[in-house]
Amino acid sequence: MSAPVAGPLGRDGAAARGLRRFTAPRPPRTERCELCAAPLAGERHPHLVDTEKRALACACGPCAQLLDGSGGARGRFRAVPGRYLKDSGHGVDDRAWEQLRIPVGVAFFFRNSALDRLVALYPSPAGATESELDAESWQTALSGSALAGLFEPDVEALLLRRHEDGEVECFLVPVDICYELVGRMRLRWQGFDGGAEARADLDAFFAHVQDRARDVREGRS
């Protein structure tokens, strides 16, 4: 009897095919609705805030419409809206920023309905870090912007960025993009100050927000 043939049809070929399963690039994972497991088409899809777990959930359109309690229906889920506002004439200055005691140049604030209080977070190498400053101090510092009384609990946030010259940018944004920013900074953060790559990504992120935002003072006398 002849010996087994090495090659694509022999044992060596079978081994090679087995190895290719682990070395070949894997196809991209299909993102699915976290509520019904339906595949989510495209990069953009609705997000729901689980107010009990303080977490974001990716959702398909039907689940987002069915479970959204924003219109007054009782339930733990609220759909994240898509509005972007900016306040070009706000009074949140460098002195107000110092009162916030945020150790980096970016922070976002939202009202958590389950805790019934304002929550302040900022990006860091470890992810979203919560500030321990008391809510009264935050509210005093943020009172200089008309946006401070407009953002919806759980689903919208007041996003601030302080520049090195002391200028502070002020936006009202969907809360999910704040966590997107946290993830991007965590991925690119290097050294003490984040590094050049993180700063460039931060500039690109805020340029996108600036382009999408409508000034809240437009149309006011």
Tab-separated table of C-alpha atoms in Angstrom:
chain	number	residue	atom	x	y	z
A	1	MET	CA	0.000	0.000	0.000
A	2	SER	CA	1.389	3.389	-0.922
A	3	ALA	CA	2.109	6.055	1.718
A	4	PRO	CA	-0.379	8.941	2.229
A	5	VAL	CA	0.220	11.743	-0.224
A	6	ALA	CA	1.310	15.082	1.294
A	7	GLY	CA	-0.160	18.143	-0.344
A	8	PRO	CA	-3.492	19.818	-0.898
A	9	LEU	CA	-5.381	16.510	-0.915
A	10	GLY	CA	-3.398	14.840	1.852
A	11	ARG	CA	-2.969	15.318	5.569
A	12	ASP	CA	-0.770	18.403	5.146
A	13	GLY	CA	-3.454	20.018	3.016
A	14	ALA	CA	-6.130	19.346	5.615
A	15	ALA	CA	-3.921	20.886	8.295
A	16	ALA	CA	-3.320	23.957	6.147
A	17	ARG	CA	-7.042	24.396	5.613
A	18	GLY	CA	-7.560	24.118	9.352
A	19	LEU	CA	-4.960	26.779	10.064
A	20	ARG	CA	-6.497	29.146	7.521
A	21	ARG	CA	-9.657	29.246	9.612
A	22	PHE	CA	-7.663	30.971	12.359
A	23	THR	CA	-5.269	33.087	10.269
A	24	ALA	CA	-7.626	34.381	7.567
A	25	PRO	CA	-9.322	37.761	8.208
A	26	ARG	CA	-12.673	37.282	9.874
A	27	PRO	CA	-15.746	38.784	8.227
A	28	PRO	CA	-17.147	41.817	10.070
A	29	ARG	CA	-19.566	40.890	12.824
A	30	THR	CA	-23.170	41.730	12.050
A	31	GLU	CA	-24.489	44.207	14.601
A	32	ARG	CA	-27.867	43.208	15.998
A	33	CYS	CA	-30.705	44.792	17.917
A	34	GLU	CA	-30.086	44.157	21.613
A	35	LEU	CA	-33.815	43.664	22.193
A	36	CYS	CA	-34.965	41.324	19.416
A	37	ALA	CA	-31.636	40.262	17.797
A	38	ALA	CA	-32.673	41.507	14.340
A	39	PRO	CA	-29.677	42.544	12.174
A	40	LEU	CA	-29.073	46.301	12.049
A	41	ALA	CA	-28.474	47.630	8.553
A	42	GLY	CA	-26.014	50.481	8.087
A	43	GLU	CA	-23.787	52.317	10.549
A	44	ARG	CA	-26.507	54.509	12.061
A	45	HIS	CA	-29.392	53.006	13.979
A	46	PRO	CA	-31.569	54.084	16.917
A	47	HIS	CA	-30.334	53.891	20.486
A	48	LEU	CA	-32.487	53.449	23.569
A	49	VAL	CA	-31.497	54.456	27.090
A	50	ASP	CA	-32.316	51.837	29.698
A	51	THR	CA	-33.074	54.182	32.599
A	52	GLU	CA	-32.970	51.390	35.186
A	53	LYS	CA	-29.550	50.051	34.198
A	54	ARG	CA	-28.154	53.445	33.125
A	55	ALA	CA	-27.075	51.864	29.835
A	56	LEU	CA	-27.439	52.390	26.096
A	57	ALA	CA	-28.950	49.697	23.884
A	58	CYS	CA	-28.697	49.421	20.092
A	59	ALA	CA	-32.175	48.982	18.632
A	60	CYS	CA	-33.927	48.353	15.358
A	61	GLY	CA	-36.579	50.832	14.209
A	62	PRO	CA	-39.622	48.769	15.300
A	63	CYS	CA	-38.208	48.114	18.800
A	64	ALA	CA	-37.290	51.780	19.222
A	65	GLN	CA	-40.833	52.865	18.331
A	66	LEU	CA	-42.482	50.166	20.441
A	67	LEU	CA	-40.472	50.670	23.632
A	68	ASP	CA	-39.808	54.416	23.602
A	69	GLY	CA	-41.401	56.000	26.658
A	70	SER	CA	-40.460	59.582	25.786
A	71	GLY	CA	-44.024	60.480	24.876
A	72	GLY	CA	-45.290	59.862	28.375
A	73	ALA	CA	-45.889	56.097	28.292
A	74	ARG	CA	-44.569	54.394	31.376
A	75	GLY	CA	-41.500	52.260	30.761
A	76	ARG	CA	-37.805	52.052	31.365
A	77	PHE	CA	-36.633	52.792	27.798
A	78	ARG	CA	-36.282	56.197	26.163
A	79	ALA	CA	-35.217	56.813	22.565
A	80	VAL	CA	-32.195	59.054	22.039
A	81	PRO	CA	-33.253	62.028	19.857
A	82	GLY	CA	-31.111	63.523	17.110
A	83	ARG	CA	-31.088	67.265	17.822
A	84	TYR	CA	-27.907	69.324	18.098
A	85	LEU	CA	-27.936	72.851	19.510
A	86	LYS	CA	-25.199	75.361	20.298
A	87	ASP	CA	-25.182	78.518	22.381
A	88	SER	CA	-22.846	81.058	20.801
A	89	GLY	CA	-23.640	83.711	23.417
A	90	HIS	CA	-23.350	81.631	26.573
A	91	GLY	CA	-21.732	82.868	29.753
A	92	VAL	CA	-19.888	79.709	30.755
A	93	ASP	CA	-16.438	81.266	30.928
A	94	ASP	CA	-13.029	80.159	32.163
A	95	ARG	CA	-13.939	81.058	35.738
A	96	ALA	CA	-17.060	78.894	35.580
A	97	TRP	CA	-14.990	76.035	34.162
A	98	GLU	CA	-12.587	76.244	37.094
A	99	GLN	CA	-15.580	75.955	39.400
A	100	LEU	CA	-16.495	72.648	37.733
A	101	ARG	CA	-13.112	71.152	38.757
A	102	ILE	CA	-12.942	68.928	35.685
A	103	PRO	CA	-9.291	67.789	35.216
A	104	VAL	CA	-9.517	67.585	31.392
A	105	GLY	CA	-10.839	69.948	28.721
A	106	VAL	CA	-14.069	68.080	27.912
A	107	ALA	CA	-17.090	67.165	30.030
A	108	PHE	CA	-20.756	66.322	29.558
A	109	PHE	CA	-23.715	66.636	31.870
A	110	PHE	CA	-27.104	64.912	31.819
A	111	ARG	CA	-29.986	64.480	34.220
A	112	ASN	CA	-30.484	60.915	35.394
A	113	SER	CA	-34.184	60.380	36.093
A	114	ALA	CA	-33.643	57.264	38.234
A	115	LEU	CA	-31.196	59.107	40.516
A	116	ASP	CA	-33.126	62.384	40.136
A	117	ARG	CA	-29.942	64.419	39.845
A	118	LEU	CA	-27.414	65.834	37.429
A	119	VAL	CA	-24.500	63.564	36.481
A	120	ALA	CA	-21.167	64.939	35.244
A	121	LEU	CA	-18.766	62.743	33.258
A	122	TYR	CA	-15.540	63.301	31.374
A	123	PRO	CA	-13.390	61.098	29.087
A	124	SER	CA	-10.260	59.489	30.484
A	125	PRO	CA	-7.925	56.582	29.623
A	126	ALA	CA	-10.170	54.394	31.802
A	127	GLY	CA	-13.384	55.414	30.028
A	128	ALA	CA	-16.168	57.673	31.306
A	129	THR	CA	-15.182	59.074	34.723
A	130	GLU	CA	-17.795	60.621	36.980
A	131	SER	CA	-17.061	63.893	38.734
A	132	GLU	CA	-17.791	63.982	42.448
A	133	LEU	CA	-18.498	67.709	42.624
A	134	ASP	CA	-21.864	68.516	44.187
A	135	ALA	CA	-24.789	69.204	41.835
A	136	GLU	CA	-25.352	72.713	43.184
A	137	SER	CA	-21.875	73.778	42.045
A	138	TRP	CA	-22.493	72.334	38.573
A	139	GLN	CA	-25.804	74.120	38.227
A	140	THR	CA	-24.263	77.442	39.281
A	141	ALA	CA	-21.432	77.051	36.752
A	142	LEU	CA	-23.752	75.967	33.929
A	143	SER	CA	-26.411	78.612	34.517
A	144	GLY	CA	-24.669	80.909	32.033
A	145	SER	CA	-26.034	78.921	29.095
A	146	ALA	CA	-29.595	78.841	27.770
A	147	LEU	CA	-29.009	75.160	26.970
A	148	ALA	CA	-28.778	74.205	30.643
A	149	GLY	CA	-32.564	74.075	30.996
A	150	LEU	CA	-33.321	72.449	27.644
A	151	PHE	CA	-31.738	68.999	27.554
A	152	GLU	CA	-34.112	66.074	28.071
A	153	PRO	CA	-33.427	63.757	31.049
A	154	ASP	CA	-31.426	60.586	30.284
A	155	VAL	CA	-31.208	61.060	26.500
A	156	GLU	CA	-29.578	64.470	25.915
A	157	ALA	CA	-26.487	66.063	27.394
A	158	LEU	CA	-24.798	69.417	27.759
A	159	LEU	CA	-21.363	68.979	26.175
A	160	LEU	CA	-18.585	71.453	27.024
A	161	ARG	CA	-15.083	71.873	25.676
A	162	ARG	CA	-12.532	74.245	27.139
A	163	HIS	CA	-9.682	75.428	24.909
A	164	GLU	CA	-6.216	76.399	26.083
A	165	ASP	CA	-7.008	80.098	25.624
A	166	GLY	CA	-9.917	79.786	28.080
A	167	GLU	CA	-12.701	79.769	25.460
A	168	VAL	CA	-15.490	77.304	26.244
A	169	GLU	CA	-17.724	75.724	23.593
A	170	CYS	CA	-21.237	74.735	24.681
A	171	PHE	CA	-23.535	72.257	22.911
A	172	LEU	CA	-26.702	70.276	23.530
A	173	VAL	CA	-26.260	66.833	21.943
A	174	PRO	CA	-27.677	63.284	21.950
A	175	VAL	CA	-26.193	61.442	24.913
A	176	ASP	CA	-24.998	58.512	22.780
A	177	ILE	CA	-22.417	60.626	20.935
A	178	CYS	CA	-20.890	61.590	24.286
A	179	TYR	CA	-20.206	57.923	24.972
A	180	GLU	CA	-18.923	57.563	21.408
A	181	LEU	CA	-16.437	60.332	22.206
A	182	VAL	CA	-15.414	58.547	25.421
A	183	GLY	CA	-14.710	55.371	23.444
A	184	ARG	CA	-12.686	57.207	20.821
A	185	MET	CA	-10.562	58.967	23.423
A	186	ARG	CA	-9.970	55.737	25.336
A	187	LEU	CA	-8.808	54.037	22.129
A	188	ARG	CA	-6.376	56.799	21.124
A	189	TRP	CA	-5.236	58.197	24.477
A	190	GLN	CA	-1.469	58.253	24.983
A	191	GLY	CA	0.611	59.733	27.777
A	192	PHE	CA	-0.581	62.319	30.281
A	193	ASP	CA	-2.421	64.692	27.932
A	194	GLY	CA	-3.831	62.213	25.427
A	195	GLY	CA	-1.288	62.728	22.663
A	196	ALA	CA	-1.459	64.243	19.174
A	197	GLU	CA	-3.694	61.526	17.684
A	198	ALA	CA	-6.319	61.928	20.410
A	199	ARG	CA	-6.276	65.726	20.066
A	200	ALA	CA	-6.724	65.516	16.286
A	201	ASP	CA	-9.649	63.136	16.714
A	202	LEU	CA	-11.141	65.461	19.317
A	203	ASP	CA	-10.910	68.394	16.884
A	204	ALA	CA	-12.611	66.350	14.156
A	205	PHE	CA	-15.373	65.257	16.531
A	206	PHE	CA	-16.200	68.812	17.633
A	207	ALA	CA	-16.029	70.104	14.050
A	208	HIS	CA	-18.735	67.557	13.191
A	209	VAL	CA	-20.847	68.655	16.181
A	210	GLN	CA	-20.386	72.321	15.249
A	211	ASP	CA	-21.556	71.643	11.681
A	212	ARG	CA	-24.699	69.852	12.822
A	213	ALA	CA	-25.696	72.230	15.620
A	214	ARG	CA	-28.280	74.998	15.247
A	215	ASP	CA	-27.736	78.085	17.377
A	216	VAL	CA	-30.375	78.230	20.117
A	217	ARG	CA	-30.377	82.034	19.941
A	218	GLU	CA	-31.348	82.196	16.273
A	219	GLY	CA	-34.652	83.924	15.786
A	220	ARG	CA	-34.628	85.501	19.256
A	221	SER	CA	-35.007	89.242	19.550
